[in-house]
Coordinates of C-alpha atoms in Angstrom, one line a residue:
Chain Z
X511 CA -10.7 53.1 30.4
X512 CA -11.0 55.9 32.4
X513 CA -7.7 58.8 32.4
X514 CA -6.3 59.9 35.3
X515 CA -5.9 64.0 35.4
X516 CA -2.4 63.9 34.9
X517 CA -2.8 61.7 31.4
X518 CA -5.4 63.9 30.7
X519 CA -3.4 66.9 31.0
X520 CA -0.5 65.1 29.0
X521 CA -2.7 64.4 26.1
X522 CA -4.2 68.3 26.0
X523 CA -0.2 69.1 25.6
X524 CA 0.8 66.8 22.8
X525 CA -2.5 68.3 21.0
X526 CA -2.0 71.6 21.4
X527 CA 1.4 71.6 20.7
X528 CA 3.2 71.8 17.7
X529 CA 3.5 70.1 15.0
X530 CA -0.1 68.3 17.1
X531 CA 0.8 65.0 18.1
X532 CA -1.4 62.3 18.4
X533 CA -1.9 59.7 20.6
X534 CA -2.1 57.2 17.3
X535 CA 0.5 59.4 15.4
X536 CA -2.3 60.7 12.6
X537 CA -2.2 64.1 11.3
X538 CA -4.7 66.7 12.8
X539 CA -6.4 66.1 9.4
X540 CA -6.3 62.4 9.1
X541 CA -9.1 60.1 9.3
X542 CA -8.9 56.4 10.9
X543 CA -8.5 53.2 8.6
X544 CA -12.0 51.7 8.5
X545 CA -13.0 48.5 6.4
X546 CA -16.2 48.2 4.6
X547 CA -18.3 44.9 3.0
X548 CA -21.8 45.3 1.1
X549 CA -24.9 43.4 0.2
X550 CA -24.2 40.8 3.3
X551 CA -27.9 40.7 4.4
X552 CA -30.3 38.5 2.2
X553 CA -33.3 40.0 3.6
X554 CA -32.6 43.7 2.3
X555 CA -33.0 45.7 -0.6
X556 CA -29.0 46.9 0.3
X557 CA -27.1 46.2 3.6
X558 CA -23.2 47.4 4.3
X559 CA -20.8 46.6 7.3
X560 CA -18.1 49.1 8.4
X561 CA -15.6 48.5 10.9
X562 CA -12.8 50.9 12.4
X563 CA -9.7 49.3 14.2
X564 CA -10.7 50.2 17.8
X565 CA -13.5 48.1 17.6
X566 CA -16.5 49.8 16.5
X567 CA -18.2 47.8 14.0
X568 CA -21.8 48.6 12.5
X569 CA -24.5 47.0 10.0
X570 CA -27.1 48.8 8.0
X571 CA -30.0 47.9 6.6
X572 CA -32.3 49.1 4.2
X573 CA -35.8 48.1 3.3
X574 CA -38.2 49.5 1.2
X575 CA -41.7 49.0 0.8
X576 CA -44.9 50.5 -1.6
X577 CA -47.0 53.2 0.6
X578 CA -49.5 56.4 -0.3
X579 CA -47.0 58.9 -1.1
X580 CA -46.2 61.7 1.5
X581 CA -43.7 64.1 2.3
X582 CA -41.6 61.9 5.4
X583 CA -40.7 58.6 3.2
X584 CA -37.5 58.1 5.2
X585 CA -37.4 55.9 8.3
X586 CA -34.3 55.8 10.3
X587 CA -33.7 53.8 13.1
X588 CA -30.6 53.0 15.5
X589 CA -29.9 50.4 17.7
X590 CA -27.0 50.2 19.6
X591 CA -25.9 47.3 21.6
X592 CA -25.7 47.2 25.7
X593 CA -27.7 50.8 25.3
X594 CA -32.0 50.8 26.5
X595 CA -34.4 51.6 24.0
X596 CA -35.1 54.7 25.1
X597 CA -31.6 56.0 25.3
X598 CA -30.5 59.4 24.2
X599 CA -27.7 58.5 22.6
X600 CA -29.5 56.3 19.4
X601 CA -32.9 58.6 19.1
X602 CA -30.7 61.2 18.7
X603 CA -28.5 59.7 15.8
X604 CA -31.6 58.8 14.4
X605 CA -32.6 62.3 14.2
X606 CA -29.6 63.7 13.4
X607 CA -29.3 61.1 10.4
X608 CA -33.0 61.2 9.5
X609 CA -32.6 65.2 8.9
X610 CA -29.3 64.4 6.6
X611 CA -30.9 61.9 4.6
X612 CA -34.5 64.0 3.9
X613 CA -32.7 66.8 2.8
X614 CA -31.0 64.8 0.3
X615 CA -33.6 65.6 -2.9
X616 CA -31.9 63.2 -5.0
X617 CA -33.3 60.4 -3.4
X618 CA -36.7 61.7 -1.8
X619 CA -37.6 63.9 -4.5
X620 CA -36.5 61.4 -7.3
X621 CA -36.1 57.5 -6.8
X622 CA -38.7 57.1 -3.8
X623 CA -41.4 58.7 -6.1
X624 CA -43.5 56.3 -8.3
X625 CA -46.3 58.0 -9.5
X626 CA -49.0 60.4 -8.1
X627 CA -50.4 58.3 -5.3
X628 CA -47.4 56.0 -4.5
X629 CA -43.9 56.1 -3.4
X630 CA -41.6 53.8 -1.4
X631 CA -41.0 54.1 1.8
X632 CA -37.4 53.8 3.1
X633 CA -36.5 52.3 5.8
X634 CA -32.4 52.7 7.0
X635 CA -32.0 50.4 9.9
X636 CA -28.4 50.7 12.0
X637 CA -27.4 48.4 14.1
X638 CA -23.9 49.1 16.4
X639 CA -22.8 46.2 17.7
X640 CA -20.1 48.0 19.5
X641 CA -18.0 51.3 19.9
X642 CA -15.5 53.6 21.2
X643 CA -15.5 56.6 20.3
X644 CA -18.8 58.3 18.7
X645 CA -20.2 56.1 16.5
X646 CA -21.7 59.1 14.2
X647 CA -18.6 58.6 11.7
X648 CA -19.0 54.8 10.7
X649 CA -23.0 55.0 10.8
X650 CA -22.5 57.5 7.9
X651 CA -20.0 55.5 5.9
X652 CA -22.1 52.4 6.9
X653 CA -25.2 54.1 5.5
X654 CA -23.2 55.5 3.0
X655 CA -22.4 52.0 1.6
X656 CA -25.5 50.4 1.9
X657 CA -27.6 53.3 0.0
X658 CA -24.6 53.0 -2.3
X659 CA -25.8 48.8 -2.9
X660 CA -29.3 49.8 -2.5
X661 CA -31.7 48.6 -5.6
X662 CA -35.3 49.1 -6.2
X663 CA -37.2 46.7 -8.6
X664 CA -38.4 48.0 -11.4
X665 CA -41.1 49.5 -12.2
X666 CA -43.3 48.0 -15.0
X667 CA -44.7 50.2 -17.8
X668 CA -48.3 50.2 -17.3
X669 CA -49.7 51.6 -20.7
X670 CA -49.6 48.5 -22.2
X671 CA -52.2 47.0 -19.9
X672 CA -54.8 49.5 -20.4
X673 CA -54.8 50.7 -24.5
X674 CA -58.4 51.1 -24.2
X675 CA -58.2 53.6 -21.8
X676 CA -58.8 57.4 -22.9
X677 CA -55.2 58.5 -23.0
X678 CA -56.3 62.4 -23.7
X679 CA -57.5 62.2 -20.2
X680 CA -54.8 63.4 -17.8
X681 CA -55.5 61.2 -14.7
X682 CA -55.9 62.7 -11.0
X683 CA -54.5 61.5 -7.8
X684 CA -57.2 59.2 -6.7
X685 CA -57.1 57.4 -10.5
X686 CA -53.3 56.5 -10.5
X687 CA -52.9 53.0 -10.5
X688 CA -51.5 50.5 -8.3
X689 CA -47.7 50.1 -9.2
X690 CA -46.5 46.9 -11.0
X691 CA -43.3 45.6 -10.5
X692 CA -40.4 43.5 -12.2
X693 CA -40.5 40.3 -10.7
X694 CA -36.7 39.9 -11.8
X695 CA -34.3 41.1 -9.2
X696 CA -31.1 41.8 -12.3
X697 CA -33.6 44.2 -13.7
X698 CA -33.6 46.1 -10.4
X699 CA -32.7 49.9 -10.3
X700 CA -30.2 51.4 -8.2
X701 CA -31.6 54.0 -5.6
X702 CA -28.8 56.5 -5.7
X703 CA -29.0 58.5 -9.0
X704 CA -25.6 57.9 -11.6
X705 CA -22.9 59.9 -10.1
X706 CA -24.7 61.0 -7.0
X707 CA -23.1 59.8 -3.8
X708 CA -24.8 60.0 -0.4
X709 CA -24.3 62.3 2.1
X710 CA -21.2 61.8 4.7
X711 CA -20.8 62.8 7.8
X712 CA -17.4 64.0 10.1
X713 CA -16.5 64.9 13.9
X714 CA -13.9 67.7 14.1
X715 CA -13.2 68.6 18.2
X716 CA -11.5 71.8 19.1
X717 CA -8.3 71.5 21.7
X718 CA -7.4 75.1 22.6
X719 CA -6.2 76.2 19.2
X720 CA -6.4 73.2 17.7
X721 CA -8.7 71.3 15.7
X722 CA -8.3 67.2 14.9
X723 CA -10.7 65.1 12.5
X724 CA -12.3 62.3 13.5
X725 CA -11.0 62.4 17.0
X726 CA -10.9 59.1 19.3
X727 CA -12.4 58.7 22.8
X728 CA -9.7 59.8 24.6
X729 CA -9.1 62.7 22.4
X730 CA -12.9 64.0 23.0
X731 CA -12.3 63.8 26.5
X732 CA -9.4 66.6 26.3
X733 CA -11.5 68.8 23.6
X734 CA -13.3 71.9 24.6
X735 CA -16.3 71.1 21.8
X736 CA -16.6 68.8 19.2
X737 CA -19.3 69.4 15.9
X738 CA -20.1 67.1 13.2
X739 CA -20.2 68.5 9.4
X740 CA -22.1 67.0 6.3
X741 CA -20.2 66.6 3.0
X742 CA -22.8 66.2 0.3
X743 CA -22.6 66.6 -3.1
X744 CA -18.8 67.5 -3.0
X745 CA -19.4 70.3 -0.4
X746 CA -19.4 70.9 3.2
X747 CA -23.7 72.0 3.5
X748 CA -25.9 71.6 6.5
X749 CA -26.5 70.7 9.2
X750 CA -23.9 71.7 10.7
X751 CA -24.2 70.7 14.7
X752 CA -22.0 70.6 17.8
X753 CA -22.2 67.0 19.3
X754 CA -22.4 66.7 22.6
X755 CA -19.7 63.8 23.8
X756 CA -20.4 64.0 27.1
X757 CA -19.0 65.8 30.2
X758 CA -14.9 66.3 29.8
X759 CA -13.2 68.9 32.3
X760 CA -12.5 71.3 29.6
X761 CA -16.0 72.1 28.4
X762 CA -16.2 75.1 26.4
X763 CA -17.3 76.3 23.1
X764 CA -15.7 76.5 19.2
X765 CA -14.1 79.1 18.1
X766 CA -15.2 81.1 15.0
X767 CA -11.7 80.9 13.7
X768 CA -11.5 77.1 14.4
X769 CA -14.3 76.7 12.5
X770 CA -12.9 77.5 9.2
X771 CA -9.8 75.5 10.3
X772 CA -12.6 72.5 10.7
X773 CA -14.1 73.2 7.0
X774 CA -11.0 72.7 5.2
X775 CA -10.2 69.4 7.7
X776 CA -13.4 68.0 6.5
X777 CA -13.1 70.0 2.9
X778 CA -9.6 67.6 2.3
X779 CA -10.1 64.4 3.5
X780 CA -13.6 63.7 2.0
X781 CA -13.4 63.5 -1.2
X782 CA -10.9 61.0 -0.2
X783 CA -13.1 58.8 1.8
X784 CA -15.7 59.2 -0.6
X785 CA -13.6 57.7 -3.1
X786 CA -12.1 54.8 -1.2
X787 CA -15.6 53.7 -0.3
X788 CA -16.6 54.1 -4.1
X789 CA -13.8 52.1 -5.5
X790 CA -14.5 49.5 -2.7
X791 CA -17.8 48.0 -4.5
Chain Q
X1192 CA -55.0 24.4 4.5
X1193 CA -51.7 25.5 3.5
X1194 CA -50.7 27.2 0.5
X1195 CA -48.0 25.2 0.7
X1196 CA -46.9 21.2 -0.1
X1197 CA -45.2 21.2 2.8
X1198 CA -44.1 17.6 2.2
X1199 CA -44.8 15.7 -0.8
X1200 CA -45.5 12.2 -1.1
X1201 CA -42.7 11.7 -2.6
X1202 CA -40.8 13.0 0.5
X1203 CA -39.8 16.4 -0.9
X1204 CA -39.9 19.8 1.7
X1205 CA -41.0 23.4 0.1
X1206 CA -37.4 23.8 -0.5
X1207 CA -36.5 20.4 -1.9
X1208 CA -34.9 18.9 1.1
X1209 CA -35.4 15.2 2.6
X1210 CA -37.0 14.9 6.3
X1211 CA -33.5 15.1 7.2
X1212 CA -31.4 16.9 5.5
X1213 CA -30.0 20.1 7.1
X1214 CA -30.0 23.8 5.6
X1215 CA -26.3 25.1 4.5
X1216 CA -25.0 25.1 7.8
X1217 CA -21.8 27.7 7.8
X1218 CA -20.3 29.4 11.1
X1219 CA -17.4 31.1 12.1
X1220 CA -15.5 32.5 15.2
X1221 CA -13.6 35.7 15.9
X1222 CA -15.3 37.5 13.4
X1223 CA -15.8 40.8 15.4
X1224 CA -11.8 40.2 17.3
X1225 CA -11.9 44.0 18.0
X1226 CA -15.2 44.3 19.1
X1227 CA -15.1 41.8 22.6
X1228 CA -13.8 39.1 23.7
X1229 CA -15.5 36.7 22.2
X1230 CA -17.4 36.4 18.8
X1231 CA -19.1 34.2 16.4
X1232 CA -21.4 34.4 13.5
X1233 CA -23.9 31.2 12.7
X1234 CA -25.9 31.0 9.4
X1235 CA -28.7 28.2 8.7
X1236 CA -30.1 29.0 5.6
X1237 CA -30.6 32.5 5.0
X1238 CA -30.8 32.8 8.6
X1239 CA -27.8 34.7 10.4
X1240 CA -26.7 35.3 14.0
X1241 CA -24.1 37.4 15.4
X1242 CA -22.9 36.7 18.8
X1243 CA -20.6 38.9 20.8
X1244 CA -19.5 38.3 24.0
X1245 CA -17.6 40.4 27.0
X1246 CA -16.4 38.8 29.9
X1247 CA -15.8 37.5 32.6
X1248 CA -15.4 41.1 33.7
X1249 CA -16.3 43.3 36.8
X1250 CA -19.9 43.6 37.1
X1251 CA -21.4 47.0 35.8
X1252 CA -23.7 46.7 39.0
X1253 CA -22.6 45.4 42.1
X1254 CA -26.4 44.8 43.1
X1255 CA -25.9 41.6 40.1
X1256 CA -22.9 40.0 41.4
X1257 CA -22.7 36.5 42.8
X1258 CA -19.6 35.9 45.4
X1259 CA -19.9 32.1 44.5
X1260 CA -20.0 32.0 40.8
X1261 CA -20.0 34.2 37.5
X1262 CA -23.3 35.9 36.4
X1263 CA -24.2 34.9 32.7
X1264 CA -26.3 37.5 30.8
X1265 CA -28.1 37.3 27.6
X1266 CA -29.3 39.8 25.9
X1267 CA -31.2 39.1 22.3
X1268 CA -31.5 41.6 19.5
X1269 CA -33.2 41.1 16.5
X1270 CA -33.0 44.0 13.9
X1271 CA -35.7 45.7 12.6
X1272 CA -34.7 44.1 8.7
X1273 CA -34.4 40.7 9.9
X1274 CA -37.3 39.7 8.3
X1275 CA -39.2 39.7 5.2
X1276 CA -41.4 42.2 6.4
X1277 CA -39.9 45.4 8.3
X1278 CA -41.0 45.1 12.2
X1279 CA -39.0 46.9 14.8
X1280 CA -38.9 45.0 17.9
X1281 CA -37.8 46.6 21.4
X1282 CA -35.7 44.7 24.1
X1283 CA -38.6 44.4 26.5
X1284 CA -40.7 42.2 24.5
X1285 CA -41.8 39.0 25.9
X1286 CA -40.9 36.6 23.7
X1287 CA -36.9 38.1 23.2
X1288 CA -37.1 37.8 27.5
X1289 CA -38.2 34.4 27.2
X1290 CA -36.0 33.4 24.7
X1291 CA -32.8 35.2 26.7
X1292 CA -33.8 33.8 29.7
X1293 CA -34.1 29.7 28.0
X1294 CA -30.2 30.4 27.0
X1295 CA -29.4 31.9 30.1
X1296 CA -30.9 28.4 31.5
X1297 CA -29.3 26.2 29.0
X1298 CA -26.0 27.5 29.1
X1299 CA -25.9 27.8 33.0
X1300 CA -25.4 24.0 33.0
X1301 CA -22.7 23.8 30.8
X1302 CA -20.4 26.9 31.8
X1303 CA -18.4 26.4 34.5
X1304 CA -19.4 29.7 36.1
X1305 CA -17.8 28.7 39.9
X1306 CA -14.5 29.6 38.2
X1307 CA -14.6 32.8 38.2
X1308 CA -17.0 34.4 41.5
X1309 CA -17.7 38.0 41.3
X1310 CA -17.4 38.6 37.3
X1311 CA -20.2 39.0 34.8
X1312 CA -20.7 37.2 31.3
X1313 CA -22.4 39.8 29.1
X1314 CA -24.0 37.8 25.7
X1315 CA -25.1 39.9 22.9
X1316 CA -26.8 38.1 20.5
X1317 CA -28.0 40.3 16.9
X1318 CA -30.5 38.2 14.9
X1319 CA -29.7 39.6 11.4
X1320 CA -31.9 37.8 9.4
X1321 CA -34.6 35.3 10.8
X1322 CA -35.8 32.0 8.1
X1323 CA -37.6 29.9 10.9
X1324 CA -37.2 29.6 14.4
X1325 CA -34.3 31.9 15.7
X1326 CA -33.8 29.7 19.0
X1327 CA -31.5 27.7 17.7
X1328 CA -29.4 29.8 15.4
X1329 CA -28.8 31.9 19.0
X1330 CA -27.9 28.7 20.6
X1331 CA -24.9 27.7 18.2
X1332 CA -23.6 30.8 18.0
X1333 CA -23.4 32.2 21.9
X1334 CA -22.0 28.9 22.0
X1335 CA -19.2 29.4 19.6
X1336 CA -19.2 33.0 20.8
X1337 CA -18.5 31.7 24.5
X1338 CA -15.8 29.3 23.3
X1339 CA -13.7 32.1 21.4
X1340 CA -14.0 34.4 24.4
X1341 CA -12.3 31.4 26.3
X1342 CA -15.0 31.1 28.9
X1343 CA -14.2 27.5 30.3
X1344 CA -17.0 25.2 29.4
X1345 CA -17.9 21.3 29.9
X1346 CA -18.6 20.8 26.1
X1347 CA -20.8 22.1 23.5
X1348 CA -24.2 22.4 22.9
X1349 CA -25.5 22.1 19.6
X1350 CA -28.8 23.1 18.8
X1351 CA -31.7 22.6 15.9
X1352 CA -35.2 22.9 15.6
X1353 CA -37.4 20.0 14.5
X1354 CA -41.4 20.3 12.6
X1355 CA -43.8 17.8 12.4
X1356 CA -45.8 17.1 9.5
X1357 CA -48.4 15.1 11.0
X1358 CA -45.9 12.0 11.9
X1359 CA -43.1 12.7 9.9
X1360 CA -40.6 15.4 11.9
X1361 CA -38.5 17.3 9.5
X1362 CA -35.2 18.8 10.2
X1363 CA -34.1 22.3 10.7
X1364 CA -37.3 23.9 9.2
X1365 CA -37.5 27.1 7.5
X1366 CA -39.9 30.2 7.9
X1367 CA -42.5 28.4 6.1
X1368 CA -42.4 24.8 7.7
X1369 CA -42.2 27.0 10.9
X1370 CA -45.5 29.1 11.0
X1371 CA -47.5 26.1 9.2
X1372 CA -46.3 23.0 11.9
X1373 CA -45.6 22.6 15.1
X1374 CA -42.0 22.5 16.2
X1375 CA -39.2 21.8 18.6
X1376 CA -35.9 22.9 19.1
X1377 CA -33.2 20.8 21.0
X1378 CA -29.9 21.6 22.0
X1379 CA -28.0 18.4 22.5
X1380 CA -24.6 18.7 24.9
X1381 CA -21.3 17.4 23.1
X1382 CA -21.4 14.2 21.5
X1383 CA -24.5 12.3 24.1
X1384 CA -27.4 11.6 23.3
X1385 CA -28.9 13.6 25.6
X1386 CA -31.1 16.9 24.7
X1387 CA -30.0 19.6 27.2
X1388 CA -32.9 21.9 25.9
X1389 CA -36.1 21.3 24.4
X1390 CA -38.5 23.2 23.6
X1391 CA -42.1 22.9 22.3
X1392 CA -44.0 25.3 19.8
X1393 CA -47.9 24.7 19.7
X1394 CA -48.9 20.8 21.3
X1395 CA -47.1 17.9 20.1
X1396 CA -48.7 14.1 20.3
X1397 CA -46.6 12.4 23.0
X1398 CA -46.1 9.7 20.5
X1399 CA -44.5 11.6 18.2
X1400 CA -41.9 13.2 20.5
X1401 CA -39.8 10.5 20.4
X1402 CA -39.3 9.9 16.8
X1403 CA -38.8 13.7 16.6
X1404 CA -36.0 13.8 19.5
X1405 CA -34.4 11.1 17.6
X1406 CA -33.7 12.9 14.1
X1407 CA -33.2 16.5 16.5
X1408 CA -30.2 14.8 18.0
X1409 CA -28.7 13.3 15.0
X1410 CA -28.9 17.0 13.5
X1411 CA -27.3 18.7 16.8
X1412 CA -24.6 15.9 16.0
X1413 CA -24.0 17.0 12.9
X1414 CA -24.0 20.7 14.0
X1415 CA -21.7 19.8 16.5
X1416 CA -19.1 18.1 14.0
X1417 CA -19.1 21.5 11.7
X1418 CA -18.7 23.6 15.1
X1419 CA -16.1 21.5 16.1
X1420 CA -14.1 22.1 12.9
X1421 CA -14.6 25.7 12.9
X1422 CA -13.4 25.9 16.8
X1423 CA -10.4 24.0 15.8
X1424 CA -9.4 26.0 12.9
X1425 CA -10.0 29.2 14.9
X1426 CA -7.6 27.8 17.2
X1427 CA -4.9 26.8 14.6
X1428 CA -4.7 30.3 13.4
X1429 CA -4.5 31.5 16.9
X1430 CA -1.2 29.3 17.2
X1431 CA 0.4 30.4 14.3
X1432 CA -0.2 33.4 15.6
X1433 CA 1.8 33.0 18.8
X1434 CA 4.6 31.1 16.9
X1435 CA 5.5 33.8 14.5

């Protein structure tokens, strides 16, 4: 629904004044309730659901599959409902989520690898089925989760089927063998390394002097700039980006100050989140 | 020849169904209430459909409104994991027009679209995971999905897909029975006998349509009776709701 200048205006006051009020009485540095279900795809290697209360609602998907190893084993791919294929607004959460999760060595350095020659390919499909404000936020906690429930099968041990083979010879490249796999799925592996949790992802918009976490459509319309931050293994790290949400009357830019303001937002709340999306399993 | 039994001679299916038993058949409405107006989820088997539904509203584009009734659109999704192999399908393909454009068709009959001129019925369907032919999976659910977004309607339609084994048709087939037979799907309005939709995959022997139609329609009726149940329970809660 589209403001009128006047409510515009109104809600610019409340935020900037103080104590900040908003218009769904959180704190500056409070994050919306958002509900979460896993493994609810058959046809996936791990799958999560997330849902916030103003309607936004998103499923990932994650598939793996054998391939020649190389350096880019991460697909990511985003489809949002009512949007055209070639819409800015997905490729570039692709991107943007793409980057996060290929800098995350844990998983492309470590569980992806399976020998020499092969690795797995990961494919992180999103689907938003609908949303408000920008759906950055619950595509992180929805890819959050489903990398969370995500299991590889395992890997069989190969020696035994070739004892006649010269083991002093150290084997190249082109010689490592095709990968053999446990056909038993409770013998599977989780992806995400034992106490390792995925990266996460946060909006913080600047209003004048003010700046408010995970803001809603409305209150992105009244912010000068808005920037997401990455929490990753329990610190705010790169990349660090301004978003862009779209014309609003107040356009301008973040302040330096602001920014550290925006560190400790993120800093306090997501260890939180991280936590109540952990115990949820 | 099939690396398959597709159906023993002692009447078993890949799966260990009869000819006419149904997959686990479980659907629900309202499941996305904050999302749009209207919502559903259908699973057959491992196959699951979302359906989300916004409307009647004001058009987006005046160039697709009709003065005389409300426009119906469909649009399908199917997401890149649906299926056992990852493929990533885009909106423009032929066969997601086709199939959007048959439930456009199907469901033009049944809606009653003169009640409300000048609005626009936007269907999103998201196939989530595909075992067999997704036609009718879509069918049950835009239909539950239009009920719970209150969109007034003549009836049902209930929808399942048929395969032939040379003469013997087999009910609701899965991935397997799909790509190895031929098949139909029929969507049967209400509780008649007659198929509203049918549609053919690959030639059928005119003979064989008939026995076919017969079992499709006893499965829509069954479909229909679940559909029912769910709508009505759906409703229930939506009373209490009001009371308290």
């Amino acid at each position: 629904m589209k403001l009128s200048n006047t409510e515009l205006e109104f809600l610019r006051t409340s935020l900037t004044g103080t104590p900040v009020i908003r218009p769904d009485s959180r704190h500056a540095g409070q994050l919306r309730p958002i509900e979460s279900e896993i493994d609810i795809l058959p046809m996936t290697y791990g799958s999560a659901r997330v849902r916030a209360p103003d309607g936004s609602d998103c499923i990932v998907g994650v598939k793996a599959k054998v391939v020649n190893r190389h350096d880019d084993l991460i697909d990511v791919s985003v489809d949002i409902a009512g949007l055209k294929d070639n819409d800015a607004l997905p490729n570039s959460l692709a991107l943007v989520l793409k980057q996060v999760l290929d800098s995350c060595p844990e998983i492309t350095n470590n569980a992806l690898i399976i020998n020499d020659k092969y690795g797995f390919n990961l494919s992180v499909d999103c689907v938003v089925l609908s949303y408000s404000s920008h759906p950055l936020v619950i595509l992180s906690a929805a890819i959050f989760q489903a990398l969370k429930s995500t299991h590889l099968p395992k890997q069989l041990d190969s020696l035994e089927m070739d004892e006649n083979m010269d083991l002093t010879k150290t084997k190249t490249a082109d010689e490592a063998e095709i990968p053999q796999f446990d056909d038993d799925w409770s013998q599977s592996v989780p992806l995400c390394p034992e106490g390792w949790t995925p990266p996460l992802l946060f909006i913080v918009s600047a209003i004048n002097n003010t700046v408010v976490i995970d803001p809603t459509i409305n209150e992105q319309l009244v912010a000068e700039a808005s920037m997401f931050f990455t929490w990753k293994n329990s610190k705010v790290s790169a990349p660090i980006e301004t978003l862009n949400t779209g014309s609003t009357p107040y356009l301008g830019a973040f302040a330096p100050e602001l920014l550290l303001e925006a560190y400790s937002l993120v800093e306090n709340c997501a260890p939180a989140l991280e936590q109540s999306l952990l115990s949820s399993e | 020849m099939s690396r398959y039994e597709i159906y023993s001679p002692e009447g078993l299916r890949v799966d260990g169904r009869r000819y006419n038993e149904l997959r686990y058949f479980k659907c629900a409405l309202g499941t996305h209430a904050h999302a749009a107006d209207g919502s559903a989820m259908v699973e057959m088997g491992t196959s699951q459909v979302v359906c989300t539904v916004k409307g009647p509203q004001e058009p987006q584009q005046r160039s697709s409104m009709d003065t005389k009734k409300a426009v119906l659109r469909v649009n399908v999704h199917v997401a890149p994991f649906s299926s056992i192999t990852r493929t990533k399908h885009t909106s423009n393909e032929k066969q997601l027009q086709e199939l959007s454009m048959n439930l456009e068709e199907t469901f033009a009959d049944v809606v009653l679209a003169h009640l409300a001129p000048r609005t626009e019925i936007i269907v999103d369907l998201h196939v989530l995971a595909q075992d067999g032919n997704i036609m009718a999976g879509c069918v049950n659910a835009m239909c539950l999905g239009l009920i719970d977004a209150g969109v007034p309607m003549l009836d049902f339609i209930a929808s399942v897909g048929v395969a032939l084994a040379d003469s013997v048709p087999l009910l609701d087939p899965n991935h397997i029975e799909c790509s190895e037979l031929p098949n139909l799907t029929v969507g049967v309005t209400g509780k008649s006998n007659k198929a509203s939709l049918v549609i053919a995959e690959k030639r059928i022997l005119l003979d064989r349509i008939k026995p076919s139609l017969d079992l499709a329609i006893m499965g829509c009726k069954t479909v229909h009776d679940i559909m029912d149940e769910q709508v009505r329970i759906r409703l229930n809660s939506l009373e209490d709701r009001i009371k308290r």
